[in-house]
Amino acid sequence: MKCFAILFFILFSAFSNALFAQDLLGLPLVYNYSKSIYQGGSRTWDIKQDSHGIMYFGNSEGLLTFDGRYWKTFSLPNHTNIRSIWIDADDRIYVGGQGDFGYFERSPQSGLVYRSLQDLVPEKYRNFADIWNTVGVGQSVFFRGTNVIFELKGQKIQVHPAAVEWYYMGQSGGMLYAQDKKNGLLEFRDNKWTPFIKDLPFKEVKIAALMPFGQDRMLLSTLNNETYALEDRILTRLNAQDGDGSYTPSLAKIDDSTFVVGNAKEGCHIRNLAGNTIQRIGVREGLQNKNVTAVFVDRQKNIWIGTDNVISVISYGSAIRYLRPNMENDVTGYSALIFNHTLYLSSSNGVYYAGIKNGLLDQSRSPAVFSLLSGSDGGEAWRLEQLNGQLLLGHNKGLFQIMGHSIRPLSRGIGTWKLLPLNMVYPIEETLVGTYQGLELLHFHNGVFSSRGPLNGPSDSFRFLEQDEHGTIWASHPYRGIYRITLSQDRKSYQAQLYTQKQGLPADYQNYVFKIKNQVVFATEKGLYNYDYARKRFVPSKQFDAFKDLTIRYLRDDQDGNVWFCTKKTVGLGQFDSKKETYHLINFPEIEGMNTSGFEHIYSFDRNNIYVGAEKGALHINYDKYLKQSVKPVVILSRIVATGKGDSLIFGGFFSNASKRGQASAKDSVLQLPAVFNSFRFSFSSPSYGIHQHLEFSYKLSGYDENWSSWTQQSEKSYTNLQNGQYTFLVKVRNNLNQESNVEEYSFVVLPPWYKTVWAKAFYFLLCILGVLGLIRFRKIEQRKQQRKHEQQLAQLRYIHQLEIEKNEKEIVKLNNEKLAHEVMAKTKELASTSMQLLENSGALIKVRDELSKLDTGEDEDSNLRRINNLLKDIEKNSANWNQFASHFDELNDGFLNKLKEKHPGLSRNDLKVCAYLKLHFTSKQIAQLQNITVRGVEIHRYRLRKKLQVETELSLNDYLNAI
């Protein structure tokens, strides 16, 4: 059995040397993350992946993590290197550093929290250097230093000292192995180290990696680039021809037939089971640095590589690969064609070819290299065409026929774009050739092509030519419009009618013509159009309604009825549903911007081999593998930051192991935040790497958003000024095949501000009750006050009313008094006037009496005179009442005459009379009548009276008397 195994490996190695002497035709796409991006140290020593898909890197500045969008760094307490990583089933990350080892535990808020195990180490062994390997086996985790191996089991550390020096430690098939400088390869069994292979063929060389390959087989590699097969404790050298002694510190398994080795001189090598290199990926293949310190293969078959200052990921297991015919000087690929088991690729500098191995489903995995077709360089090789079983080339220098590894010119001088057979009957005798300056005719007879030369007609560049079922030839010019070409009967000339926006096209520019499913369609800025012969104008295509509003620049159908297309930067596929006869559009965002712009081309050989012209050669798509590889994506929350007066990290991207992934384990674990944190920034990602990283996200904040957001490639969302309440942030991701992930969620509570708390509300309620009671009491007091005020106002009104009544009564009394006074005054005046008149009359009568007494009369006459005299005495007696009048007048006028006499004692009785008359407002005329004198006499009397009274000129005599 042992001999058979050894013979098998020898024969397999010899066979593989011949089989895999060349690199694979297709190169995986490489993505590089420089030190400025991952913000870590220059060296990466180890790489691992957890159950969630998050990547971990042992770096010279600590532990780096990457979730597809965001890099994070977690340092050791002593800020030293992390040399090794092991992740257990519970996603606890064990790390070995420089002078320290321990583990990182998940913490929802802090992310990862480090717990050192150094304090568990016996005092004697605490002085150690680097921990180069960390491995978990069974219930134990082992940490290898140079002189000692520490075993963590539970919360205890057991020490395994080296006989001389521990070179290596690793596990394979659930068993732990270690290399000792003195005792060779040891196996850890029954809690002790037992010899496994003591006499190793390499004495002073350290083992780099040990891993299972098949049943009861292991693969062993050394640091000096040697690979061995280990079976039944027998080591068999595999790659003796590649053993150059270069430093190869890391190895990782890709699948059951291949593995990758990190090399310090050449990047990384992909090797088969025989240990032979089938592909090298170095600087020219896309790496930025070739000094590899660590390699790792993730669950998507991406190869992660740690080099100086760069972490790279190679999409090795992807269904998309690069074909780069010229590795030293990249050329732009214009078209591809498989002819006689050879892949031909026309480019910006000639045609390259490579043999394709028979029987391979994926032609990009064929072991081959490209060669330049002699004579095809020196210009653009635009298009490869297969016609009548021959291979033709449209070139910048003309039209050529490819014959084996050489070319034969068919026409020279004018650059050639495209060939259009004028019928479909084999052999095709006449073919229209679109050139830079019009059309030519190509003739085929007796197996030989010959050019008939240019046709007479408009000189224009015809890169797109098609013929429809009516026999009409259509050509397009991206910047002019669509030409309808009519050939003459003798095939010597043609006419071209230009169709533009006037004939129904959306615009005069960016119009292309293609033949899809045996019908001519016109690609425009608004989708696909057909020509309606009945209406004589272009109309939107109902059959290709799925392409509506797309700016199509290239179309090509395949054997399954699908339609491949190119827009400005995107390559896509219209997947045909034969039952519904509709198309479902699929984009390939992984290669967005990589395809040839302006000269797009897609060649579909079969479902496993689709070639797309690219800026660097061509892209190969294994569409069948692409569909099978597609898995349901996973979304994770990377970071949640709450913003108040400052930023506060509330979720660091790692749910604790005790909780259900994406959900809190208990209601009381929902984070409650003070009201000051009312703005949040959510970061999310998906652990899809390399070519699979192009995904779209949709999110919703339950309690704030009503609907999910539109799909976007943005992986952050911010919310500001949230009200207090409970919220749940929901996020999901989808790939380009519209496969959606499960929803990831995070719940949190924004507590109300102090003035909105329960106690505050209770206080407000109590305050309201007190306020209501106070208001009621206040209202009662106010009512009492109002009532008292009202009563006071009523009393005041009554008082005022009484006063008004009294005032009115007084006014009435006053008016009555005034009336009576006026009446008295009038009566007094009348009395005075009458009295004065009587007085004056009395005086006159006295004078009459005196005159009568002088008369001498008889007895009779004497008796008559006596009677008259007696009568006059009676009259005199009546006139003697002046004193009585004066007294009465003074009584009515406040003692006017007495005051006047006291003030002016020199006034005569007659003066007093005049003053009394003036006081009574008698006029001069009235006074004259009373005094029986003239008015002039009254004026003179008044004048004399003014002198006696000494009244000033400015003051009237009446005013003076009224003032007394």
mmCIF file of N, CA and C in Angstrom, residues 735-772:
data_model
loop_
_atom_site.group_PDB
_atom_site.id
_atom_site.type_symbol
_atom_site.label_atom_id
_atom_site.label_comp_id
_atom_site.label_asym_id
_atom_site.label_seq_id
_atom_site.Cartn_x
_atom_site.Cartn_y
_atom_site.Cartn_z
ATOM 1 N N ASN A 735 -28.296 41.077 -3.890
ATOM 2 C CA ASN A 735 -27.276 41.018 -4.928
ATOM 3 C C ASN A 735 -27.895 41.358 -6.277
ATOM 4 N N ASN A 736 -27.094 41.280 -7.329
ATOM 5 C CA ASN A 736 -27.586 41.662 -8.654
ATOM 6 C C ASN A 736 -28.584 40.668 -9.222
ATOM 7 N N LEU A 737 -28.721 39.498 -8.594
ATOM 8 C CA LEU A 737 -29.731 38.521 -9.017
ATOM 9 C C LEU A 737 -31.014 38.676 -8.213
ATOM 10 N N ASN A 738 -31.119 39.795 -7.486
ATOM 11 C CA ASN A 738 -32.300 40.135 -6.690
ATOM 12 C C ASN A 738 -32.554 39.157 -5.551
ATOM 13 N N GLN A 739 -31.525 38.514 -5.083
ATOM 14 C CA GLN A 739 -31.644 37.673 -3.899
ATOM 15 C C GLN A 739 -31.444 38.559 -2.670
ATOM 16 N N GLU A 740 -32.422 38.520 -1.776
ATOM 17 C CA GLU A 740 -32.384 39.383 -0.606
ATOM 18 C C GLU A 740 -31.965 38.594 0.637
ATOM 19 N N SER A 741 -31.281 39.277 1.512
ATOM 20 C CA SER A 741 -30.855 38.677 2.768
ATOM 21 C C SER A 741 -31.983 38.711 3.785
ATOM 22 N N ASN A 742 -31.777 38.033 4.895
ATOM 23 C CA ASN A 742 -32.656 38.222 6.038
ATOM 24 C C ASN A 742 -32.463 39.629 6.585
ATOM 25 N N VAL A 743 -33.439 40.082 7.320
ATOM 26 C CA VAL A 743 -33.385 41.442 7.860
ATOM 27 C C VAL A 743 -32.583 41.454 9.154
ATOM 28 N N GLU A 744 -31.617 42.327 9.225
ATOM 29 C CA GLU A 744 -30.868 42.553 10.463
ATOM 30 C C GLU A 744 -31.528 43.722 11.197
ATOM 31 N N GLU A 745 -31.640 43.630 12.502
ATOM 32 C CA GLU A 745 -32.329 44.685 13.235
ATOM 33 C C GLU A 745 -31.603 45.018 14.532
ATOM 34 N N TYR A 746 -31.832 46.226 14.967
ATOM 35 C CA TYR A 746 -31.272 46.698 16.241
ATOM 36 C C TYR A 746 -32.289 47.638 16.876
ATOM 37 N N SER A 747 -32.683 47.301 18.092
ATOM 38 C CA SER A 747 -33.693 48.091 18.793
ATOM 39 C C SER A 747 -33.034 48.945 19.879
ATOM 40 N N PHE A 748 -33.572 50.109 20.073
ATOM 41 C CA PHE A 748 -33.082 50.999 21.117
ATOM 42 C C PHE A 748 -34.218 51.934 21.522
ATOM 43 N N VAL A 749 -34.032 52.546 22.653
ATOM 44 C CA VAL A 749 -35.046 53.446 23.199
ATOM 45 C C VAL A 749 -34.393 54.800 23.466
ATOM 46 N N VAL A 750 -35.038 55.843 22.980
ATOM 47 C CA VAL A 750 -34.636 57.209 23.325
ATOM 48 C C VAL A 750 -35.528 57.655 24.470
ATOM 49 N N LEU A 751 -34.928 57.793 25.632
ATOM 50 C CA LEU A 751 -35.702 58.175 26.807
ATOM 51 C C LEU A 751 -36.215 59.598 26.670
ATOM 52 N N PRO A 752 -37.358 59.864 27.263
ATOM 53 C CA PRO A 752 -37.868 61.236 27.203
ATOM 54 C C PRO A 752 -36.995 62.155 28.044
ATOM 55 N N PRO A 753 -36.957 63.437 27.738
ATOM 56 C CA PRO A 753 -36.239 64.386 28.596
ATOM 57 C C PRO A 753 -36.901 64.450 29.959
ATOM 58 N N TRP A 754 -36.182 65.039 30.919
ATOM 59 C CA TRP A 754 -36.682 65.025 32.293
ATOM 60 C C TRP A 754 -38.086 65.588 32.397
ATOM 61 N N TYR A 755 -38.385 66.523 31.522
ATOM 62 C CA TYR A 755 -39.707 67.121 31.586
ATOM 63 C C TYR A 755 -40.767 66.257 30.907
ATOM 64 N N LYS A 756 -40.348 65.064 30.367
ATOM 65 C CA LYS A 756 -41.316 64.149 29.780
ATOM 66 C C LYS A 756 -41.330 62.796 30.491
ATOM 67 N N THR A 757 -40.605 62.668 31.601
ATOM 68 C CA THR A 757 -40.557 61.401 32.319
ATOM 69 C C THR A 757 -41.868 61.141 33.051
ATOM 70 N N VAL A 758 -41.998 59.898 33.558
ATOM 71 C CA VAL A 758 -43.213 59.527 34.294
ATOM 72 C C VAL A 758 -43.349 60.376 35.551
ATOM 73 N N TRP A 759 -42.199 60.552 36.250
ATOM 74 C CA TRP A 759 -42.256 61.362 37.461
ATOM 75 C C TRP A 759 -42.630 62.803 37.130
ATOM 76 N N ALA A 760 -42.060 63.273 35.998
ATOM 77 C CA ALA A 760 -42.400 64.635 35.599
ATOM 78 C C ALA A 760 -43.885 64.730 35.237
ATOM 79 N N LYS A 761 -44.389 63.678 34.564
ATOM 80 C CA LYS A 761 -45.804 63.695 34.207
ATOM 81 C C LYS A 761 -46.674 63.607 35.454
ATOM 82 N N ALA A 762 -46.230 62.761 36.421
ATOM 83 C CA ALA A 762 -46.971 62.701 37.685
ATOM 84 C C ALA A 762 -46.945 64.060 38.390
ATOM 85 N N PHE A 763 -45.756 64.666 38.351
ATOM 86 C CA PHE A 763 -45.649 66.000 38.952
ATOM 87 C C PHE A 763 -46.542 66.992 38.222
ATOM 88 N N TYR A 764 -46.526 66.862 36.861
ATOM 89 C CA TYR A 764 -47.385 67.759 36.091
ATOM 90 C C TYR A 764 -48.849 67.512 36.429
ATOM 91 N N PHE A 765 -49.208 66.204 36.604
ATOM 92 C CA PHE A 765 -50.587 65.874 36.920
ATOM 93 C C PHE A 765 -50.982 66.455 38.275
ATOM 94 N N LEU A 766 -50.066 66.231 39.256
ATOM 95 C CA LEU A 766 -50.324 66.800 40.573
ATOM 96 C C LEU A 766 -50.385 68.314 40.508
ATOM 97 N N LEU A 767 -49.465 68.858 39.732
ATOM 98 C CA LEU A 767 -49.448 70.309 39.575
ATOM 99 C C LEU A 767 -50.731 70.794 38.915
ATOM 100 N N CYS A 768 -51.208 70.012 37.962
ATOM 101 C CA CYS A 768 -52.461 70.384 37.293
ATOM 102 C C CYS A 768 -53.623 70.341 38.282
ATOM 103 N N ILE A 769 -53.634 69.245 39.108
ATOM 104 C CA ILE A 769 -54.707 69.152 40.106
ATOM 105 C C ILE A 769 -54.647 70.334 41.057
ATOM 106 N N LEU A 770 -53.422 70.588 41.570
ATOM 107 C CA LEU A 770 -53.270 71.748 42.444
ATOM 108 C C LEU A 770 -53.625 73.034 41.724
ATOM 109 N N GLY A 771 -53.263 73.081 40.476
ATOM 110 C CA GLY A 771 -53.594 74.264 39.688
ATOM 111 C C GLY A 771 -55.090 74.429 39.525
ATOM 112 N N VAL A 772 -55.749 73.272 39.267
ATOM 113 C CA VAL A 772 -57.210 73.337 39.109
ATOM 114 C C VAL A 772 -57.860 73.757 40.430
#
